[in-house]
Coordinates of C-alpha atoms in Angstrom, one line a residue:
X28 CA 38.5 -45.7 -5.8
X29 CA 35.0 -44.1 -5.8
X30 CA 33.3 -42.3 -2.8
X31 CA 30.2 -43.8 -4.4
X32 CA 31.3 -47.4 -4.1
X33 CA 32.1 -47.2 -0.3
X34 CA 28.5 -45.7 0.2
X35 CA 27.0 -48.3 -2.1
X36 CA 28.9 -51.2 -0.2
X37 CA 28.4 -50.5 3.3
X38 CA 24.6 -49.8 2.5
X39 CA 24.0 -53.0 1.6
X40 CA 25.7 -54.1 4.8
X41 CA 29.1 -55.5 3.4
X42 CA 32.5 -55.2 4.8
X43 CA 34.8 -52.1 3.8
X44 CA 38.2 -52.1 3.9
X45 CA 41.3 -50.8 5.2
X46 CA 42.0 -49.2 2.0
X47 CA 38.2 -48.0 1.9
X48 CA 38.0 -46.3 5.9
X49 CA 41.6 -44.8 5.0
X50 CA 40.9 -43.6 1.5
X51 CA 37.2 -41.9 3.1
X52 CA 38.9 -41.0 6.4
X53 CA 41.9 -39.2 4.1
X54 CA 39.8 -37.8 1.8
X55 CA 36.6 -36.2 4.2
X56 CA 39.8 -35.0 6.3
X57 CA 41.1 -32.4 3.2
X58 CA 38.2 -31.8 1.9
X59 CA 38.0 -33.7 -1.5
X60 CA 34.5 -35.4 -0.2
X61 CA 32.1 -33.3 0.2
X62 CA 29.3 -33.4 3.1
X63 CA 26.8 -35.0 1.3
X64 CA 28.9 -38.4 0.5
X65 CA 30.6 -38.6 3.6
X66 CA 27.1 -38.1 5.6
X67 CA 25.4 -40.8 3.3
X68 CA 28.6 -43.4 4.9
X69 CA 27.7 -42.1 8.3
X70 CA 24.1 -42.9 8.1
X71 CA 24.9 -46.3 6.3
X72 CA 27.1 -46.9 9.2
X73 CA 24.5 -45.7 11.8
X74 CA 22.2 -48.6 10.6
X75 CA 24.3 -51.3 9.3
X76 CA 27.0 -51.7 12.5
X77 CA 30.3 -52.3 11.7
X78 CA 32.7 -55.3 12.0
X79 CA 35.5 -55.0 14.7
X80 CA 37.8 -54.5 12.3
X81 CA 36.2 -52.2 10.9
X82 CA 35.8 -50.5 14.1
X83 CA 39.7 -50.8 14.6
X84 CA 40.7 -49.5 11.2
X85 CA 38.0 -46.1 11.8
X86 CA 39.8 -45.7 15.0
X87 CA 43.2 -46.0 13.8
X88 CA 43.1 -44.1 10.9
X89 CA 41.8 -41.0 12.4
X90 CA 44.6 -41.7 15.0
X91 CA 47.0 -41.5 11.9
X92 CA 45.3 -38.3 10.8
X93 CA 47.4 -36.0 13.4
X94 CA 49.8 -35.6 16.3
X95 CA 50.2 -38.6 19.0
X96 CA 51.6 -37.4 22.2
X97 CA 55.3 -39.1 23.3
X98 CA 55.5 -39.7 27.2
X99 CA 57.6 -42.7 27.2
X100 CA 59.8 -39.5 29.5
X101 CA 57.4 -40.1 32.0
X102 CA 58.3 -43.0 34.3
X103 CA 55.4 -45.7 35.2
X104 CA 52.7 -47.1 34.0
X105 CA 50.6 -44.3 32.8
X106 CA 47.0 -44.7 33.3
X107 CA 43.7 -42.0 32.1
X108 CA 40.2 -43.0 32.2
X109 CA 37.4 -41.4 30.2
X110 CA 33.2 -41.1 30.4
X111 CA 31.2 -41.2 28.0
X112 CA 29.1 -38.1 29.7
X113 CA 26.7 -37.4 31.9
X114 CA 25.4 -34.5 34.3
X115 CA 27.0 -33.7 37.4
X116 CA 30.1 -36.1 36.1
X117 CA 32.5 -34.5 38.4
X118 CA 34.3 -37.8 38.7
X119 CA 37.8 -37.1 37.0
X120 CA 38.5 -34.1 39.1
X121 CA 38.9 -35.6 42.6
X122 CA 39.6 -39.4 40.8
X123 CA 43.1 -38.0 39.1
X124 CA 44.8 -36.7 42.4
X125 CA 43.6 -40.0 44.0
X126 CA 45.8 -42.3 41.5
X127 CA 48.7 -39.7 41.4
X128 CA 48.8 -39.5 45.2
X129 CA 49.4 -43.8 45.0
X130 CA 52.4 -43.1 42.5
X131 CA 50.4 -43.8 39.1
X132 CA 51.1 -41.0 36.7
X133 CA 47.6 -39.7 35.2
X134 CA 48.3 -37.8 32.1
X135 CA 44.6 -36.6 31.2
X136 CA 43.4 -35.0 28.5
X137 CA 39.7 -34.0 28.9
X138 CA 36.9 -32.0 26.7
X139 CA 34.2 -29.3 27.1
X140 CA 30.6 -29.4 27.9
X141 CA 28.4 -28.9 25.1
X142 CA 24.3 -29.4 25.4
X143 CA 23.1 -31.3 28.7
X144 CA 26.3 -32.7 29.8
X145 CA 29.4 -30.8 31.9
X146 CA 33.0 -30.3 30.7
X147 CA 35.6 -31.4 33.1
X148 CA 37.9 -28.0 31.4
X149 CA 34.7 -25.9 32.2
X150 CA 34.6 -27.2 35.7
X151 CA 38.2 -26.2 36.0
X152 CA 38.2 -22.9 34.8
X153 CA 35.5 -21.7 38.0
X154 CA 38.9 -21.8 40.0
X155 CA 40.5 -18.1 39.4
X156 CA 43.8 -18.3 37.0
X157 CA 43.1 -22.2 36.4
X158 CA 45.1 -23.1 32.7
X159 CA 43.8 -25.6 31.2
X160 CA 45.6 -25.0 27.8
X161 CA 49.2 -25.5 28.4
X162 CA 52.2 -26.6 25.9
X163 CA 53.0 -31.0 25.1
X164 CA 55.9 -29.7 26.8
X165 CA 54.7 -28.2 29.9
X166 CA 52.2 -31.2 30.0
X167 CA 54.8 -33.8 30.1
X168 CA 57.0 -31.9 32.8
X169 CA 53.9 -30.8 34.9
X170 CA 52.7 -35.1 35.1
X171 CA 56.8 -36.2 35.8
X172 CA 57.0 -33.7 38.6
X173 CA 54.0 -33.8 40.4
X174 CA 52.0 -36.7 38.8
X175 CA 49.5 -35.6 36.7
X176 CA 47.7 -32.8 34.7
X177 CA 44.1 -32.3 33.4
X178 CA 44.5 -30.1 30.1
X179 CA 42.4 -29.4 27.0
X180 CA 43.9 -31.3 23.4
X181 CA 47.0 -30.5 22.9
X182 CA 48.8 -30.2 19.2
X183 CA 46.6 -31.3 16.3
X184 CA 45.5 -34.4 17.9
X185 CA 43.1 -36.8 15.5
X186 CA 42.1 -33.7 13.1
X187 CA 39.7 -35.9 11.3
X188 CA 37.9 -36.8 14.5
X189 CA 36.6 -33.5 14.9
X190 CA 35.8 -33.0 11.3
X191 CA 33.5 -36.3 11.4
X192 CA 32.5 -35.4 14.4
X193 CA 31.0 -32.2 13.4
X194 CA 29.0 -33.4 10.8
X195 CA 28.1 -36.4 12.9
X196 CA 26.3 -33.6 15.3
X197 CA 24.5 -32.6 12.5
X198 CA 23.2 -35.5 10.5
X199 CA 21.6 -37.4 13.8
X200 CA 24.4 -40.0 13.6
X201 CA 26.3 -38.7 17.2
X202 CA 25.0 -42.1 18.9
X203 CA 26.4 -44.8 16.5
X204 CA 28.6 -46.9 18.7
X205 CA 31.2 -47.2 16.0
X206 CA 31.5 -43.7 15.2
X207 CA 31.2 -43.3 19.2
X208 CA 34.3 -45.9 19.7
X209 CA 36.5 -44.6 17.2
X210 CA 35.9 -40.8 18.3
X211 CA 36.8 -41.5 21.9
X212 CA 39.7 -44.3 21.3
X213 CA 41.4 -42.4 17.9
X214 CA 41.7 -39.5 20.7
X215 CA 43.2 -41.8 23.4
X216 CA 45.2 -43.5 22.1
X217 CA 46.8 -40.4 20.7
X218 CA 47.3 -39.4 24.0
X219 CA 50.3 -41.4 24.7
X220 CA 48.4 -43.6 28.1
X221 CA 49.2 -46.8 28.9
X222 CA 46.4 -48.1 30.3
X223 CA 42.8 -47.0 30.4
X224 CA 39.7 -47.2 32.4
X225 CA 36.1 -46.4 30.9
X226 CA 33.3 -45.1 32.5
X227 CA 30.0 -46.3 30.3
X228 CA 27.3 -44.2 31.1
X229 CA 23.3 -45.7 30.4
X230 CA 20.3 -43.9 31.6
X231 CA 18.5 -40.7 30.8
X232 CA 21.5 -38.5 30.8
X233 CA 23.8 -40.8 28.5
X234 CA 24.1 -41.4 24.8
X235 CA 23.3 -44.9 25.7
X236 CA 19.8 -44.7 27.2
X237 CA 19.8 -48.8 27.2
X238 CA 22.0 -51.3 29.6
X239 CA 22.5 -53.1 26.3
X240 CA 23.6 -50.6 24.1
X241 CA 25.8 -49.7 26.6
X242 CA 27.6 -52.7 27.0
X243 CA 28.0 -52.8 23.1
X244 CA 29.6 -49.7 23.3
X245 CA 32.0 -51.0 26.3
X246 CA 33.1 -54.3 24.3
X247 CA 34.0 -52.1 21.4
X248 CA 35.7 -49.4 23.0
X249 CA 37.2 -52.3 25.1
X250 CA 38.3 -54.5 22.2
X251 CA 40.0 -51.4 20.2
X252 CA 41.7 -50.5 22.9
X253 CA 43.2 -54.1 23.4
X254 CA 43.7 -54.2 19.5
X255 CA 46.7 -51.6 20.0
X256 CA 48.3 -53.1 23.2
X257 CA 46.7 -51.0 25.4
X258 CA 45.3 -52.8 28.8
X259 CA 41.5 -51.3 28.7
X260 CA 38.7 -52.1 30.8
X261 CA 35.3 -50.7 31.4
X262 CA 32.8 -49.6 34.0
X263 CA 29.1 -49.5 33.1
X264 CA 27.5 -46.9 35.5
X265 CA 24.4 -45.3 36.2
X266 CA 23.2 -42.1 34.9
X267 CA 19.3 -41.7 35.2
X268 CA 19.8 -39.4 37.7
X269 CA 22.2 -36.7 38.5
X270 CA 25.8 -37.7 40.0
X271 CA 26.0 -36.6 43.0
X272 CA 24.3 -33.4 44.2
X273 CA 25.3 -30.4 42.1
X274 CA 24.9 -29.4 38.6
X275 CA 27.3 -26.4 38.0
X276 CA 30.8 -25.6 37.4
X277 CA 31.8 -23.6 40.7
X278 CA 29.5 -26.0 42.6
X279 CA 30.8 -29.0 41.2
X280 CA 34.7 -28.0 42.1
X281 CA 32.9 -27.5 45.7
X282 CA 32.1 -30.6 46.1
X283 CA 34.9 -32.2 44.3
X284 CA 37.3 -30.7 47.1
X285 CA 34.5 -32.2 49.6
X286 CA 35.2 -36.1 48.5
X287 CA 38.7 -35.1 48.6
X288 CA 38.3 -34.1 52.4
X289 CA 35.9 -37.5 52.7
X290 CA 32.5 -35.7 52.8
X291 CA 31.6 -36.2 49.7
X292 CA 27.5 -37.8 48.8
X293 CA 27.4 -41.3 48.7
X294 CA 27.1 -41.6 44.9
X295 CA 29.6 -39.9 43.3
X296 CA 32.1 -41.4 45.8
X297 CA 31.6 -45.0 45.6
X298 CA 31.8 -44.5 41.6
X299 CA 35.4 -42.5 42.2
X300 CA 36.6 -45.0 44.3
X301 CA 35.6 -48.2 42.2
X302 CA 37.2 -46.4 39.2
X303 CA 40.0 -45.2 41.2
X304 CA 41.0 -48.6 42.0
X305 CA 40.5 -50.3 38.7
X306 CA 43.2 -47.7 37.5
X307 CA 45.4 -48.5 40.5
X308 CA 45.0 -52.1 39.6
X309 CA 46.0 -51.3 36.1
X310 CA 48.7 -49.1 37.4
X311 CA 50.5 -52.4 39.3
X312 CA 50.2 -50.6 42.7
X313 CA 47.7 -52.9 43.7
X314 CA 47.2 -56.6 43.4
X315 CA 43.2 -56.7 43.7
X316 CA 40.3 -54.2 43.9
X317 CA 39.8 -54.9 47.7
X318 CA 43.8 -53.7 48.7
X319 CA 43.1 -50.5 45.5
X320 CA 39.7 -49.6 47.8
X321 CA 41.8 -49.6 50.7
X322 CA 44.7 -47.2 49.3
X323 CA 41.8 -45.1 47.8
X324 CA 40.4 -44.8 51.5
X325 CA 43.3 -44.2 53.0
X326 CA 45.3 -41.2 50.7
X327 CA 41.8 -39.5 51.1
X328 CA 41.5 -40.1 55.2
X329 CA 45.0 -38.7 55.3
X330 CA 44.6 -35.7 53.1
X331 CA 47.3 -36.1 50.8
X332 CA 44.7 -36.6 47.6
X333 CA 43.6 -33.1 48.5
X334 CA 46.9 -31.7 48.4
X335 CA 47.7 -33.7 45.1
X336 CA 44.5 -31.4 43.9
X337 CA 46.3 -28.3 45.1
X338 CA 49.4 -28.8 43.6
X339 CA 47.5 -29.4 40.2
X340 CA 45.8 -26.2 40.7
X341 CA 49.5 -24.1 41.4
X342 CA 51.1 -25.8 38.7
X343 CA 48.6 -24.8 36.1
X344 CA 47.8 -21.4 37.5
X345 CA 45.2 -21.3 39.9
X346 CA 44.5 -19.9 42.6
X347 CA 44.8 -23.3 45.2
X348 CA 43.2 -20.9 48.3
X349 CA 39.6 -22.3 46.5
X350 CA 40.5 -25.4 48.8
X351 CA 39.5 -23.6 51.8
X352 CA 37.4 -20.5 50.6
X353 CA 34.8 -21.1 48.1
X354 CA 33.8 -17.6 48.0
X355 CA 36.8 -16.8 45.5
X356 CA 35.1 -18.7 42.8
X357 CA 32.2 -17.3 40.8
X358 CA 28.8 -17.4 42.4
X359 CA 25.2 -16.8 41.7
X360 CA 23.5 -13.6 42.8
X361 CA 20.2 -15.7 43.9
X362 CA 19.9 -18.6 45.6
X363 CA 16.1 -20.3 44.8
X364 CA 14.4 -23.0 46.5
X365 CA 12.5 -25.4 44.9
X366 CA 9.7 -26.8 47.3
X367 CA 7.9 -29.9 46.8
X368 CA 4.3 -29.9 45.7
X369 CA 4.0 -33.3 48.1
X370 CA 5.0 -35.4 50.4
X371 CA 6.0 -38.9 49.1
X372 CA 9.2 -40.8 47.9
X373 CA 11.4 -39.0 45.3
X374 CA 10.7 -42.1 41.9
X375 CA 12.5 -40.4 39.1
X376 CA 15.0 -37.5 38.5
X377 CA 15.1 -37.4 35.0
X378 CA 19.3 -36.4 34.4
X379 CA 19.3 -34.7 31.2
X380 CA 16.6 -32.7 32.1
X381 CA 18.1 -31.1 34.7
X382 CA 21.1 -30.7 32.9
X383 CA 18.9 -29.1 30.6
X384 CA 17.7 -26.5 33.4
X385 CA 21.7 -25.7 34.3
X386 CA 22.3 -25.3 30.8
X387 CA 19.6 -22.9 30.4
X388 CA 20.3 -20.9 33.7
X389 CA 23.8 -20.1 31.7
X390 CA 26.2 -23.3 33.1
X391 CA 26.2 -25.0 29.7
X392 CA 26.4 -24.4 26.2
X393 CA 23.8 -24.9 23.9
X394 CA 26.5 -24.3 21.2
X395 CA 30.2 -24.0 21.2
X396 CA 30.4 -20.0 21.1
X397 CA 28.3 -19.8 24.0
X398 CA 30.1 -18.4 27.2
X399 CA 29.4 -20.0 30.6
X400 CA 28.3 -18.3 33.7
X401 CA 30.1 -20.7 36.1
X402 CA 28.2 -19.5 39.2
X403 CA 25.4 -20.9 38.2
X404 CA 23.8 -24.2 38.6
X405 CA 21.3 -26.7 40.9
X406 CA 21.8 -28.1 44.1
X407 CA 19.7 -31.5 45.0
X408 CA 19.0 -31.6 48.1
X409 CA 16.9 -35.7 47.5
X410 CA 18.0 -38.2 45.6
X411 CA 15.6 -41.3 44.4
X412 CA 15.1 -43.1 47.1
X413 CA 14.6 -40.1 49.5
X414 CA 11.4 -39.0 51.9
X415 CA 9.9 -35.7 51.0
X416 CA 7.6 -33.7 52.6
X417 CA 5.3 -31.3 51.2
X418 CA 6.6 -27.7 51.5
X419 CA 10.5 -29.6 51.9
X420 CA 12.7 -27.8 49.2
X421 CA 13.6 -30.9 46.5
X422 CA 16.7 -28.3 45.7
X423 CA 18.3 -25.2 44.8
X424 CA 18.6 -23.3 41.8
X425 CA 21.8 -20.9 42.1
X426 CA 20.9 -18.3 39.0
X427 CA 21.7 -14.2 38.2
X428 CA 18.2 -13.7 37.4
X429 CA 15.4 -13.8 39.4
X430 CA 12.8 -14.3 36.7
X431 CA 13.1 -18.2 36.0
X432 CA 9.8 -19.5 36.3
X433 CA 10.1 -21.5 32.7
X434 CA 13.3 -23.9 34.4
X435 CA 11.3 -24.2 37.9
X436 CA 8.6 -26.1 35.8
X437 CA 10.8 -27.8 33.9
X438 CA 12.7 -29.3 36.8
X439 CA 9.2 -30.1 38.4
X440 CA 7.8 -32.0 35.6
X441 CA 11.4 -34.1 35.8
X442 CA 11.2 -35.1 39.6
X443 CA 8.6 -37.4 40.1
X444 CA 6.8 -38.1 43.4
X445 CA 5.1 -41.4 44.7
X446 CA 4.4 -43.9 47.4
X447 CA 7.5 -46.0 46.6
X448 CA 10.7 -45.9 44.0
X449 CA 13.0 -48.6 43.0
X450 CA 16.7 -47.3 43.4
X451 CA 18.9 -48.3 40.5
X452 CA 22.3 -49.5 41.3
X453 CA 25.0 -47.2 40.5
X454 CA 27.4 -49.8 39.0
X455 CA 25.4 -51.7 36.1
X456 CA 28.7 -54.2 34.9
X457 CA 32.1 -54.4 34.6
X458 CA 33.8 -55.2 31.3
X459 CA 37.1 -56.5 31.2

């Protein structure tokens, strides 16, 4: 079998394979094709789709290509969920205690922050003494005793994924929904869950800046995931603007402990509870959304999701006296205000932009060597929708330096001001 062949065939748009995606997958994976080959395949793929068994046999064979994680130990129906990215995507941090608190064991493994969009580990690691890299071992017995855990990749999970993927970063071929799909389901499905819930992303801040193209990308991680016996579904939500109404990694643990005490904003809440209950669905607690939403509401009224969030934090380290004193996490020497130019209705908040601006004030990385100041960040004060007044601050920028006149004009050229705006809705679709 030729490397050639495979590029030749799936340029002119024709079918590879099982033997083909295994023989490329196997061979990119130790190094006997070289960049060049396997980045011709990956644009070919980028414009010519692939079939869904295609799609299945990428994801499966990556899968193959390392570790899989055993917690058939662990009693239950295991359930994770995973986004696709966005800014201020805070969601899995208060979402896992939720569905742990209900008795569903959440077993989540969960990624960095690289470019515009936060990294639930980063978000994490703003509590003092947090671990977020902890033994298989430890990770099983941490999610049997108390429910769940939120830890970086163990083992050598889907090694091939993140040699494809690096190249993918480089050759302009990261938004390919199946290279997407069988990056985020080879990884998942190596993580042992039984059941999954999706969170789509489409707007500015996503990879898929259409409603359409997000969809695609639902169905496909949807029907891999079904493929292998695992019950999947999907959530297609909103991200043209921020979620929620920080950007940061101490200030989105903040306000991650305020949904968990039930003053979190609107947003970001009604998207943890609608994916909270689609997992507690999946997790047979529940026999409809409607009695999930009410379980949802009621482990939060009660406070025993918050303490589900503070035993995570003890059991993997960290200092839990964050819940009641935020002054123990990192925080920014200066506190900026932004004030608006003037008075109208807030139109657009463009997302990735002002994930752009935290990323530049230090609370991202623009590549993966880069070290994160987790004090800093932005704090929205309007959403679109809102009434501003001249003079009113839009938000504020938490930063160590004073001298940040370049991301003050690039967050003002990304809100945009005007007699009336047209709300999007946060939840786009559900895909079962």
């Amino acid at each position: 079998m030729r490397m050639v062949d495979i590029i030749q065939k799936k340029r002119d748009k024709e079918e590879l394979t099982k033997e083909e995606i295994e023989f490329f997958v196997k061979g990119y994976t130790d190094g006997s094709i070289p960049d060049y080959q396997a980045s011709a395949l990956l644009m070919s793929i980028y414009f010519n789709d692939m079939t869904d068994d295609e799609k299945a046999t990428l994801t499966m064979t990556m899968l193959n290509s390392g570790d899989k994680v055993d917690l058939s130990s662990i009693k239950g129906i295991k359930v994770d969920k995973h986004s696709t990215g966005g800014v201020g995507d805070k969601t899995s941090l208060p979402l896992a205690p939720i569905v742990a608190t209900v008795g569903i064991p959440v077993p989540m493994i969960s990624g960095r922050g690289l470019g515009h969009t936060g990294g639930t580990l980063d978000k994490l690691e703003a509590i003092p003494g947090f671990k977020v890299e902890i033994s298989e071992e430890e990770f099983i017995n941490q999610v049997s005793n108390i429910g769940l855990a939120i830890i970086g990749a163990t083992g050598n999970i889907a090694p091939a994924d993140k040699n494809i993927y690096a190249l993918r970063d480089v050759t302009s071929t990261v938004d390919s929904i199946p290279l997407i799909a069988g990056s985020i389901m080879s990884k998942k499905i190596a993580s042992g869950t039984d059941a999954l819930v999706l969170d789509v992303k489409t707007g500015s801040g996503a990879f898929m800046k259409s409603e359409e193209k997000a969809k695609e990308l639902a169905n496909a991680l949807v029907k891999i995931g079904k493929s292998v016996g695992m019950n999947c579904m999907a959530v297609i939500s909103d991200m043209n603007q921020p979620l929620g109404n920080t950007v940061g990694n101490t200030l989105e643990i903040e306000e991650t402990i305020e949904i968990l005490k039930g003053h979190g904003p609107k947003d970001i809440t009604e998207l943890v509870t609608v994916l909270a209950s689609q997992m507690i669905v999946l997790g047979e607690k529940a026999e409809s959304l409607d009695e999930a939403k009410e379980m949802v509401n009621q482990v939060i009224s009660n406070g025993k999701a918050l303490e589900k969030f503070k035993q995570m934090i003890e059991a993997q380290g960290g200092d839990s006296r964050v819940i009641e004193d935020y002054t123990l996490m990192p925080h920014a020497k200066y506190k900026i205000e932004l004030p608006s130019l003037e008075s109208g209705e807030i139109q657009v908040i463009t997302a990735d932009e002002i994930g752009i601006a935290s990323m530049l004030l230090g609370g991202g990385r623009q590549s993966k060597d880069d070290t994160i100041d987790y004090g800093v960040g932005i704090e929205l004060h309007k959403k679109v929708g809102d009434q501003v007044s001249e003079g009113e601050s839009l938000l504020t920028i938490y930063s160590n330096s004073e001298y940040i006149d370049e991301i003050k004009d690039l967050l003002r050229q990304n809100i945009k001001i005007g007699e009336s705006s047209t709300p999007k809705e946060l939840i786009h679709d559900v895909i079962q």
